[in-house]
Amino acid sequence: MERFKNYINGEWVEPKSDKYFKNINPANIEDVIGEFPESGQEDVNYAVAAAKEAFAEWKKVPAPKRGDIIRKVGDIFARRKDEIAKIMTREMGKPVFETKGDIQEAIDTAYYAASETRRLFGYNAPSELSNKMNMSFRTPIGVVGVITAFNFPIAVPSWKILPAIAAGNTVVYKPSKDVPHAGVMFAEVMEEAGIPKGVFNVVLGKGYMGNMIVEHPDVKVIGFTGSTNVGVKLGEIGGRLNKRISLEMGGKNPQIVMPDANMELALDGVLWGAFGTTGQRCTATSRLIIHKDIYDEFISMLANKASQLKLGSGLDPQTQVGPVIHEAQLNTCIEYCDIALNEGARLVIGGHRATNGDLAKGYFFEPTIFADVTENMRLFKEEVFGPVLAVAKAESFEHAIELANAVDYGLSSSIYTRNVNYAFQAINAIESGITYINAPTIGAEAHMPFGGVKGTGNGHREGGWTVFDIFTEWKTVYIDFSDKLQRAQIDNY
Ligand code: UN1
């Protein structure tokens, strides 16, 4: 069986912990991918020390030169796209067309971040005094800890790693324990692109390492994507230690369908939003809010289409929906179905582990739809992170918006309508970081701000240039060329 290593200080190294764990293919649990380091505190310390040392030089490299390397990262991901996509599918389950999209998002991020190294705009403003100039610019911060989830094994880490490094920081990256092979691939690409030693480090291991990274005194900034449960705990530690920590957490994203919508489009939207990536996106459509005039009709059309979705190994080109990531996630799906039934929701389709033929070998769960889900039910409010869709009935447009907002999360949202007033009112009224009009809740693009309000985040935005607000500090400079003491606020008033 293949044994993998950490990537620290420009070298592939065995973990000082001398411990390893096995990772398996969720579509076929007999298929063991390999043994990966179960690193410990010493490994984290080593990686952080390497990153700290590298920072002293990396921050001095002109930003556009850093961009040249990041651009190569994009080129290499483009060259290796098909090959890495298959490795990712084997490791985390989603179909190859989706893992290719995942890598494409990293390629887009690389080219965007590289181009941004020729801007990284600060701003100048006139001074209130004569013969004085004011300017401000962004500076790198230091060692950045990156902690991510399994569902976008290349794209989501790229959102953090590439802009952080482009801005002159160095990185210690801990991928999810469910996708260590993708973490290894990331390091291979960075190494080939010519990232200087210590600028990028990958330490493989399990969840406990999140604390080690956040608590390490030399880690100055943390970029986290994962569950609300874990994120809030890391946020507490980060807050206590006065660290900047960007949290990208759960969602309970609604798609509203109004009677004037293009029904076929709305159906395709919810099928993709709810069951794409097996519902395992923080942006997944987990609530469908249908206007009462089309409620029954829309549910039956949706049930018909959803029951035809083809489950299977993501390596099979026919597959539309892959497995969930592990047994615990399968159990969460089962548990939420029980909860929903007990609370009085109506099961329309699905609700069980899928075990036909080869599906029995993996963690497959039937695409599931519950109707008549009301505001107080747990399935309405809590994130399942699986192919389980809650459908609620809205009495009016206003009620639909109320329902959309009646949860603690606020990442993505969508409305299908051809009424321009409803569309614009929804943009204003829905409490979420992202709103789609006539498009599903998933599908964010690399160059636009990404993040959520309420329980989803803590005010940061990845994507676009907003991500540089996470990974840079401002330096403000006043240059006085009057050759005399000019006292601001005093001598000029
Ligand atoms: C995530 O689920 O953590 O918008 C990210 C989307 C993708 C990214 C999802 N581009 O659905």
PDB file of N, CA, C and O in Angstrom, residues 289-351:
ATOM      1  N   ILE A 289     -38.497  26.579  -1.328  1.00  0.00           N
ATOM      2  CA  ILE A 289     -39.676  27.315  -0.851  1.00  0.00           C
ATOM      3  C   ILE A 289     -40.546  27.608  -2.069  1.00  0.00           C
ATOM      4  O   ILE A 289     -40.156  28.376  -2.954  1.00  0.00           O
ATOM      5  N   ILE A 290     -41.685  26.948  -2.115  1.00  0.00           N
ATOM      6  CA  ILE A 290     -42.523  27.017  -3.321  1.00  0.00           C
ATOM      7  C   ILE A 290     -43.800  27.788  -3.018  1.00  0.00           C
ATOM      8  O   ILE A 290     -44.453  27.551  -1.987  1.00  0.00           O
ATOM      9  N   HIS A 291     -44.154  28.674  -3.930  1.00  0.00           N
ATOM     10  CA  HIS A 291     -45.409  29.427  -3.775  1.00  0.00           C
ATOM     11  C   HIS A 291     -46.586  28.463  -3.835  1.00  0.00           C
ATOM     12  O   HIS A 291     -46.574  27.491  -4.610  1.00  0.00           O
ATOM     13  N   LYS A 292     -47.602  28.727  -3.018  1.00  0.00           N
ATOM     14  CA  LYS A 292     -48.721  27.765  -2.889  1.00  0.00           C
ATOM     15  C   LYS A 292     -49.414  27.445  -4.210  1.00  0.00           C
ATOM     16  O   LYS A 292     -49.893  26.319  -4.410  1.00  0.00           O
ATOM     17  N   ASP A 293     -49.433  28.390  -5.155  1.00  0.00           N
ATOM     18  CA  ASP A 293     -50.157  28.154  -6.413  1.00  0.00           C
ATOM     19  C   ASP A 293     -49.548  27.034  -7.261  1.00  0.00           C
ATOM     20  O   ASP A 293     -50.219  26.488  -8.133  1.00  0.00           O
ATOM     21  N   ILE A 294     -48.288  26.757  -7.041  1.00  0.00           N
ATOM     22  CA  ILE A 294     -47.635  25.715  -7.859  1.00  0.00           C
ATOM     23  C   ILE A 294     -47.029  24.616  -6.999  1.00  0.00           C
ATOM     24  O   ILE A 294     -46.289  23.760  -7.490  1.00  0.00           O
ATOM     25  N   TYR A 295     -47.363  24.654  -5.719  1.00  0.00           N
ATOM     26  CA  TYR A 295     -46.706  23.776  -4.727  1.00  0.00           C
ATOM     27  C   TYR A 295     -46.805  22.296  -5.105  1.00  0.00           C
ATOM     28  O   TYR A 295     -45.791  21.613  -5.280  1.00  0.00           O
ATOM     29  N   ASP A 296     -48.007  21.780  -5.244  1.00  0.00           N
ATOM     30  CA  ASP A 296     -48.174  20.334  -5.481  1.00  0.00           C
ATOM     31  C   ASP A 296     -47.588  19.923  -6.830  1.00  0.00           C
ATOM     32  O   ASP A 296     -46.902  18.907  -6.949  1.00  0.00           O
ATOM     33  N   GLU A 297     -47.876  20.739  -7.822  1.00  0.00           N
ATOM     34  CA  GLU A 297     -47.417  20.429  -9.188  1.00  0.00           C
ATOM     35  C   GLU A 297     -45.874  20.391  -9.236  1.00  0.00           C
ATOM     36  O   GLU A 297     -45.273  19.471  -9.801  1.00  0.00           O
ATOM     37  N   PHE A 298     -45.267  21.394  -8.623  1.00  0.00           N
ATOM     38  CA  PHE A 298     -43.800  21.463  -8.680  1.00  0.00           C
ATOM     39  C   PHE A 298     -43.181  20.275  -7.943  1.00  0.00           C
ATOM     40  O   PHE A 298     -42.212  19.668  -8.412  1.00  0.00           O
ATOM     41  N   ILE A 299     -43.738  19.928  -6.804  1.00  0.00           N
ATOM     42  CA  ILE A 299     -43.178  18.796  -6.033  1.00  0.00           C
ATOM     43  C   ILE A 299     -43.272  17.509  -6.852  1.00  0.00           C
ATOM     44  O   ILE A 299     -42.317  16.722  -6.897  1.00  0.00           O
ATOM     45  N   SER A 300     -44.407  17.303  -7.529  1.00  0.00           N
ATOM     46  CA  SER A 300     -44.488  16.029  -8.255  1.00  0.00           C
ATOM     47  C   SER A 300     -43.540  16.020  -9.454  1.00  0.00           C
ATOM     48  O   SER A 300     -42.927  14.989  -9.763  1.00  0.00           O
ATOM     49  N   MET A 301     -43.386  17.146 -10.125  1.00  0.00           N
ATOM     50  CA  MET A 301     -42.416  17.189 -11.235  1.00  0.00           C
ATOM     51  C   MET A 301     -40.991  16.937 -10.711  1.00  0.00           C
ATOM     52  O   MET A 301     -40.194  16.215 -11.324  1.00  0.00           O
ATOM     53  N   LEU A 302     -40.684  17.539  -9.558  1.00  0.00           N
ATOM     54  CA  LEU A 302     -39.340  17.394  -8.987  1.00  0.00           C
ATOM     55  C   LEU A 302     -39.089  15.945  -8.550  1.00  0.00           C
ATOM     56  O   LEU A 302     -38.014  15.380  -8.817  1.00  0.00           O
ATOM     57  N   ALA A 303     -40.076  15.357  -7.903  1.00  0.00           N
ATOM     58  CA  ALA A 303     -39.930  13.980  -7.418  1.00  0.00           C
ATOM     59  C   ALA A 303     -39.656  13.051  -8.599  1.00  0.00           C
ATOM     60  O   ALA A 303     -38.791  12.164  -8.537  1.00  0.00           O
ATOM     61  N   ASN A 304     -40.375  13.301  -9.671  1.00  0.00           N
ATOM     62  CA  ASN A 304     -40.209  12.490 -10.872  1.00  0.00           C
ATOM     63  C   ASN A 304     -38.767  12.569 -11.391  1.00  0.00           C
ATOM     64  O   ASN A 304     -38.114  11.561 -11.661  1.00  0.00           O
ATOM     65  N   LYS A 305     -38.268  13.800 -11.487  1.00  0.00           N
ATOM     66  CA  LYS A 305     -36.902  13.966 -12.008  1.00  0.00           C
ATOM     67  C   LYS A 305     -35.852  13.457 -11.021  1.00  0.00           C
ATOM     68  O   LYS A 305     -34.877  12.815 -11.426  1.00  0.00           O
ATOM     69  N   ALA A 306     -36.051  13.752  -9.737  1.00  0.00           N
ATOM     70  CA  ALA A 306     -35.022  13.384  -8.749  1.00  0.00           C
ATOM     71  C   ALA A 306     -34.908  11.874  -8.617  1.00  0.00           C
ATOM     72  O   ALA A 306     -33.815  11.350  -8.378  1.00  0.00           O
ATOM     73  N   SER A 307     -36.022  11.181  -8.794  1.00  0.00           N
ATOM     74  CA  SER A 307     -35.953   9.723  -8.629  1.00  0.00           C
ATOM     75  C   SER A 307     -35.235   9.066  -9.812  1.00  0.00           C
ATOM     76  O   SER A 307     -34.881   7.898  -9.760  1.00  0.00           O
ATOM     77  N   GLN A 308     -35.024   9.820 -10.876  1.00  0.00           N
ATOM     78  CA  GLN A 308     -34.283   9.258 -12.023  1.00  0.00           C
ATOM     79  C   GLN A 308     -32.777   9.515 -11.964  1.00  0.00           C
ATOM     80  O   GLN A 308     -32.026   9.064 -12.832  1.00  0.00           O
ATOM     81  N   LEU A 309     -32.347  10.288 -10.969  1.00  0.00           N
ATOM     82  CA  LEU A 309     -30.906  10.583 -10.885  1.00  0.00           C
ATOM     83  C   LEU A 309     -30.125   9.284 -10.714  1.00  0.00           C
ATOM     84  O   LEU A 309     -30.533   8.412  -9.946  1.00  0.00           O
ATOM     85  N   LYS A 310     -29.001   9.212 -11.425  1.00  0.00           N
ATOM     86  CA  LYS A 310     -28.250   7.963 -11.376  1.00  0.00           C
ATOM     87  C   LYS A 310     -27.143   8.032 -10.319  1.00  0.00           C
ATOM     88  O   LYS A 310     -26.231   8.846 -10.407  1.00  0.00           O
ATOM     89  N   LEU A 311     -27.263   7.174  -9.337  1.00  0.00           N
ATOM     90  CA  LEU A 311     -26.245   7.082  -8.294  1.00  0.00           C
ATOM     91  C   LEU A 311     -25.149   6.106  -8.725  1.00  0.00           C
ATOM     92  O   LEU A 311     -25.431   5.142  -9.433  1.00  0.00           O
ATOM     93  N   GLY A 312     -23.953   6.356  -8.250  1.00  0.00           N
ATOM     94  CA  GLY A 312     -22.889   5.391  -8.539  1.00  0.00           C
ATOM     95  C   GLY A 312     -21.527   5.975  -8.235  1.00  0.00           C
ATOM     96  O   GLY A 312     -21.407   7.086  -7.698  1.00  0.00           O
ATOM     97  N   SER A 313     -20.526   5.199  -8.584  1.00  0.00           N
ATOM     98  CA  SER A 313     -19.156   5.683  -8.429  1.00  0.00           C
ATOM     99  C   SER A 313     -18.962   6.887  -9.344  1.00  0.00           C
ATOM    100  O   SER A 313     -19.367   6.861 -10.508  1.00  0.00           O
ATOM    101  N   GLY A 314     -18.337   7.909  -8.837  1.00  0.00           N
ATOM    102  CA  GLY A 314     -18.087   9.108  -9.632  1.00  0.00           C
ATOM    103  C   GLY A 314     -17.149   8.861 -10.796  1.00  0.00           C
ATOM    104  O   GLY A 314     -17.027   9.688 -11.700  1.00  0.00           O
ATOM    105  N   LEU A 315     -16.458   7.701 -10.776  1.00  0.00           N
ATOM    106  CA  LEU A 315     -15.554   7.375 -11.881  1.00  0.00           C
ATOM    107  C   LEU A 315     -16.316   6.839 -13.092  1.00  0.00           C
ATOM    108  O   LEU A 315     -15.780   6.785 -14.196  1.00  0.00           O
ATOM    109  N   ASP A 316     -17.594   6.451 -12.874  1.00  0.00           N
ATOM    110  CA  ASP A 316     -18.451   6.003 -13.975  1.00  0.00           C
ATOM    111  C   ASP A 316     -19.056   7.245 -14.645  1.00  0.00           C
ATOM    112  O   ASP A 316     -19.740   8.031 -13.991  1.00  0.00           O
ATOM    113  N   PRO A 317     -18.801   7.414 -15.950  1.00  0.00           N
ATOM    114  CA  PRO A 317     -19.271   8.649 -16.613  1.00  0.00           C
ATOM    115  C   PRO A 317     -20.794   8.820 -16.593  1.00  0.00           C
ATOM    116  O   PRO A 317     -21.295   9.932 -16.783  1.00  0.00           O
ATOM    117  N   GLN A 318     -21.531   7.743 -16.348  1.00  0.00           N
ATOM    118  CA  GLN A 318     -23.002   7.854 -16.291  1.00  0.00           C
ATOM    119  C   GLN A 318     -23.491   8.447 -14.962  1.00  0.00           C
ATOM    120  O   GLN A 318     -24.630   8.895 -14.853  1.00  0.00           O
ATOM    121  N   THR A 319     -22.634   8.389 -13.958  1.00  0.00           N
ATOM    122  CA  THR A 319     -23.076   8.771 -12.607  1.00  0.00           C
ATOM    123  C   THR A 319     -23.396  10.261 -12.495  1.00  0.00           C
ATOM    124  O   THR A 319     -22.636  11.107 -12.947  1.00  0.00           O
ATOM    125  N   GLN A 320     -24.553  10.526 -11.884  1.00  0.00           N
ATOM    126  CA  GLN A 320     -24.912  11.927 -11.609  1.00  0.00           C
ATOM    127  C   GLN A 320     -24.704  12.279 -10.144  1.00  0.00           C
ATOM    128  O   GLN A 320     -24.408  13.408  -9.804  1.00  0.00           O
ATOM    129  N   VAL A 321     -24.914  11.305  -9.260  1.00  0.00           N
ATOM    130  CA  VAL A 321     -24.773  11.557  -7.820  1.00  0.00           C
ATOM    131  C   VAL A 321     -23.866  10.501  -7.208  1.00  0.00           C
ATOM    132  O   VAL A 321     -24.125   9.298  -7.325  1.00  0.00           O
ATOM    133  N   GLY A 322     -22.813  10.949  -6.568  1.00  0.00           N
ATOM    134  CA  GLY A 322     -21.849  10.033  -5.943  1.00  0.00           C
ATOM    135  C   GLY A 322     -22.245   9.720  -4.507  1.00  0.00           C
ATOM    136  O   GLY A 322     -23.337  10.057  -4.051  1.00  0.00           O
ATOM    137  N   PRO A 323     -21.337   9.067  -3.783  1.00  0.00           N
ATOM    138  CA  PRO A 323     -21.618   8.723  -2.388  1.00  0.00           C
ATOM    139  C   PRO A 323     -21.487   9.944  -1.472  1.00  0.00           C
ATOM    140  O   PRO A 323     -20.981  10.978  -1.903  1.00  0.00           O
ATOM    141  N   VAL A 324     -21.913   9.795  -0.224  1.00  0.00           N
ATOM    142  CA  VAL A 324     -21.531  10.784   0.784  1.00  0.00           C
ATOM    143  C   VAL A 324     -20.154  10.391   1.303  1.00  0.00           C
ATOM    144  O   VAL A 324     -19.657   9.299   1.004  1.00  0.00           O
ATOM    145  N   ILE A 325     -19.554  11.263   2.074  1.00  0.00           N
ATOM    146  CA  ILE A 325     -18.114  11.117   2.323  1.00  0.00           C
ATOM    147  C   ILE A 325     -17.748   9.955   3.241  1.00  0.00           C
ATOM    148  O   ILE A 325     -16.737   9.310   3.042  1.00  0.00           O
ATOM    149  N   HIS A 326     -18.545   9.691   4.271  1.00  0.00           N
ATOM    150  CA  HIS A 326     -18.193   8.586   5.172  1.00  0.00           C
ATOM    151  C   HIS A 326     -19.419   8.081   5.908  1.00  0.00           C
ATOM    152  O   HIS A 326     -20.513   8.626   5.757  1.00  0.00           O
ATOM    153  N   GLU A 327     -19.190   7.077   6.710  1.00  0.00           N
ATOM    154  CA  GLU A 327     -20.306   6.422   7.393  1.00  0.00           C
ATOM    155  C   GLU A 327     -21.020   7.395   8.328  1.00  0.00           C
ATOM    156  O   GLU A 327     -22.252   7.386   8.431  1.00  0.00           O
ATOM    157  N   ALA A 328     -20.259   8.240   8.994  1.00  0.00           N
ATOM    158  CA  ALA A 328     -20.884   9.182   9.927  1.00  0.00           C
ATOM    159  C   ALA A 328     -21.845  10.104   9.175  1.00  0.00           C
ATOM    160  O   ALA A 328     -22.935  10.436   9.660  1.00  0.00           O
ATOM    161  N   GLN A 329     -21.467  10.503   7.955  1.00  0.00           N
ATOM    162  CA  GLN A 329     -22.338  11.385   7.165  1.00  0.00           C
ATOM    163  C   GLN A 329     -23.593  10.631   6.713  1.00  0.00           C
ATOM    164  O   GLN A 329     -24.691  11.180   6.695  1.00  0.00           O
ATOM    165  N   LEU A 330     -23.403   9.370   6.393  1.00  0.00           N
ATOM    166  CA  LEU A 330     -24.548   8.530   6.034  1.00  0.00           C
ATOM    167  C   LEU A 330     -25.512   8.466   7.223  1.00  0.00           C
ATOM    168  O   LEU A 330     -26.739   8.634   7.081  1.00  0.00           O
ATOM    169  N   ASN A 331     -24.945   8.274   8.408  1.00  0.00           N
ATOM    170  CA  ASN A 331     -25.786   8.198   9.605  1.00  0.00           C
ATOM    171  C   ASN A 331     -26.488   9.519   9.890  1.00  0.00           C
ATOM    172  O   ASN A 331     -27.620   9.535  10.353  1.00  0.00           O
ATOM    173  N   THR A 332     -25.811  10.630   9.577  1.00  0.00           N
ATOM    174  CA  THR A 332     -26.461  11.934   9.771  1.00  0.00           C
ATOM    175  C   THR A 332     -27.681  12.042   8.862  1.00  0.00           C
ATOM    176  O   THR A 332     -28.738  12.529   9.279  1.00  0.00           O
ATOM    177  N   CYS A 333     -27.549  11.584   7.619  1.00  0.00           N
ATOM    178  CA  CYS A 333     -28.688  11.627   6.691  1.00  0.00           C
ATOM    179  C   CYS A 333     -29.838  10.786   7.239  1.00  0.00           C
ATOM    180  O   CYS A 333     -31.002  11.226   7.261  1.00  0.00           O
ATOM    181  N   ILE A 334     -29.519   9.585   7.691  1.00  0.00           N
ATOM    182  CA  ILE A 334     -30.559   8.691   8.233  1.00  0.00           C
ATOM    183  C   ILE A 334     -31.232   9.347   9.444  1.00  0.00           C
ATOM    184  O   ILE A 334     -32.457   9.383   9.561  1.00  0.00           O
ATOM    185  N   GLU A 335     -30.400   9.918  10.302  1.00  0.00           N
ATOM    186  CA  GLU A 335     -30.907  10.531  11.528  1.00  0.00           C
ATOM    187  C   GLU A 335     -31.870  11.686  11.212  1.00  0.00           C
ATOM    188  O   GLU A 335     -32.940  11.805  11.795  1.00  0.00           O
ATOM    189  N   TYR A 336     -31.488  12.525  10.219  1.00  0.00           N
ATOM    190  CA  TYR A 336     -32.354  13.668   9.894  1.00  0.00           C
ATOM    191  C   TYR A 336     -33.660  13.216   9.252  1.00  0.00           C
ATOM    192  O   TYR A 336     -34.689  13.871   9.411  1.00  0.00           O
ATOM    193  N   CYS A 337     -33.625  12.081   8.547  1.00  0.00           N
ATOM    194  CA  CYS A 337     -34.880  11.561   7.991  1.00  0.00           C
ATOM    195  C   CYS A 337     -35.797  11.132   9.122  1.00  0.00           C
ATOM    196  O   CYS A 337     -37.000  11.424   9.101  1.00  0.00           O
ATOM    197  N   ASP A 338     -35.235  10.474  10.121  1.00  0.00           N
ATOM    198  CA  ASP A 338     -36.051  10.079  11.284  1.00  0.00           C
ATOM    199  C   ASP A 338     -36.623  11.309  11.980  1.00  0.00           C
ATOM    200  O   ASP A 338     -37.796  11.348  12.330  1.00  0.00           O
ATOM    201  N   ILE A 339     -35.764  12.301  12.167  1.00  0.00           N
ATOM    202  CA  ILE A 339     -36.211  13.520  12.852  1.00  0.00           C
ATOM    203  C   ILE A 339     -37.359  14.152  12.071  1.00  0.00           C
ATOM    204  O   ILE A 339     -38.395  14.512  12.636  1.00  0.00           O
ATOM    205  N   ALA A 340     -37.187  14.256  10.745  1.00  0.00           N
ATOM    206  CA  ALA A 340     -38.209  14.909   9.916  1.00  0.00           C
ATOM    207  C   ALA A 340     -39.532  14.150   9.974  1.00  0.00           C
ATOM    208  O   ALA A 340     -40.611  14.754  10.111  1.00  0.00           O
ATOM    209  N   LEU A 341     -39.451  12.823   9.916  1.00  0.00           N
ATOM    210  CA  LEU A 341     -40.690  12.020   9.986  1.00  0.00           C
ATOM    211  C   LEU A 341     -41.366  12.213  11.341  1.00  0.00           C
ATOM    212  O   LEU A 341     -42.584  12.410  11.422  1.00  0.00           O
ATOM    213  N   ASN A 342     -40.568  12.188  12.378  1.00  0.00           N
ATOM    214  CA  ASN A 342     -41.137  12.370  13.726  1.00  0.00           C
ATOM    215  C   ASN A 342     -41.767  13.734  13.905  1.00  0.00           C
ATOM    216  O   ASN A 342     -42.733  13.880  14.646  1.00  0.00           O
ATOM    217  N   GLU A 343     -41.212  14.719  13.222  1.00  0.00           N
ATOM    218  CA  GLU A 343     -41.762  16.074  13.368  1.00  0.00           C
ATOM    219  C   GLU A 343     -42.948  16.319  12.431  1.00  0.00           C
ATOM    220  O   GLU A 343     -43.493  17.418  12.410  1.00  0.00           O
ATOM    221  N   GLY A 344     -43.284  15.332  11.608  1.00  0.00           N
ATOM    222  CA  GLY A 344     -44.493  15.450  10.801  1.00  0.00           C
ATOM    223  C   GLY A 344     -44.279  15.889   9.363  1.00  0.00           C
ATOM    224  O   GLY A 344     -45.246  16.204   8.663  1.00  0.00           O
ATOM    225  N   ALA A 345     -43.031  15.886   8.892  1.00  0.00           N
ATOM    226  CA  ALA A 345     -42.801  16.204   7.478  1.00  0.00           C
ATOM    227  C   ALA A 345     -43.227  15.005   6.625  1.00  0.00           C
ATOM    228  O   ALA A 345     -43.292  13.878   7.120  1.00  0.00           O
ATOM    229  N   ARG A 346     -43.516  15.261   5.365  1.00  0.00           N
ATOM    230  CA  ARG A 346     -44.015  14.193   4.474  1.00  0.00           C
ATOM    231  C   ARG A 346     -42.881  13.744   3.549  1.00  0.00           C
ATOM    232  O   ARG A 346     -42.366  14.548   2.760  1.00  0.00           O
ATOM    233  N   LEU A 347     -42.511  12.472   3.637  1.00  0.00           N
ATOM    234  CA  LEU A 347     -41.451  11.941   2.774  1.00  0.00           C
ATOM    235  C   LEU A 347     -42.010  11.744   1.366  1.00  0.00           C
ATOM    236  O   LEU A 347     -42.976  11.022   1.184  1.00  0.00           O
ATOM    237  N   VAL A 348     -41.369  12.412   0.392  1.00  0.00           N
ATOM    238  CA  VAL A 348     -41.857  12.297  -0.992  1.00  0.00           C
ATOM    239  C   VAL A 348     -41.075  11.226  -1.745  1.00  0.00           C
ATOM    240  O   VAL A 348     -41.653  10.348  -2.364  1.00  0.00           O
ATOM    241  N   ILE A 349     -39.772  11.303  -1.705  1.00  0.00           N
ATOM    242  CA  ILE A 349     -38.950  10.221  -2.267  1.00  0.00           C
ATOM    243  C   ILE A 349     -37.700  10.032  -1.407  1.00  0.00           C
ATOM    244  O   ILE A 349     -37.296  10.935  -0.668  1.00  0.00           O
ATOM    245  N   GLY A 350     -37.080   8.867  -1.538  1.00  0.00           N
ATOM    246  CA  GLY A 350     -35.792   8.616  -0.878  1.00  0.00           C
ATOM    247  C   GLY A 350     -35.959   8.249   0.587  1.00  0.00           C
ATOM    248  O   GLY A 350     -36.935   7.611   0.969  1.00  0.00           O
ATOM    249  N   GLY A 351     -34.975   8.692   1.366  1.00  0.00           N
ATOM    250  CA  GLY A 351     -35.046   8.478   2.802  1.00  0.00           C
ATOM    251  C   GLY A 351     -34.222   7.304   3.313  1.00  0.00           C
ATOM    252  O   GLY A 351     -34.222   7.022   4.499  1.00  0.00           O
TER     253      GLY A 351
END
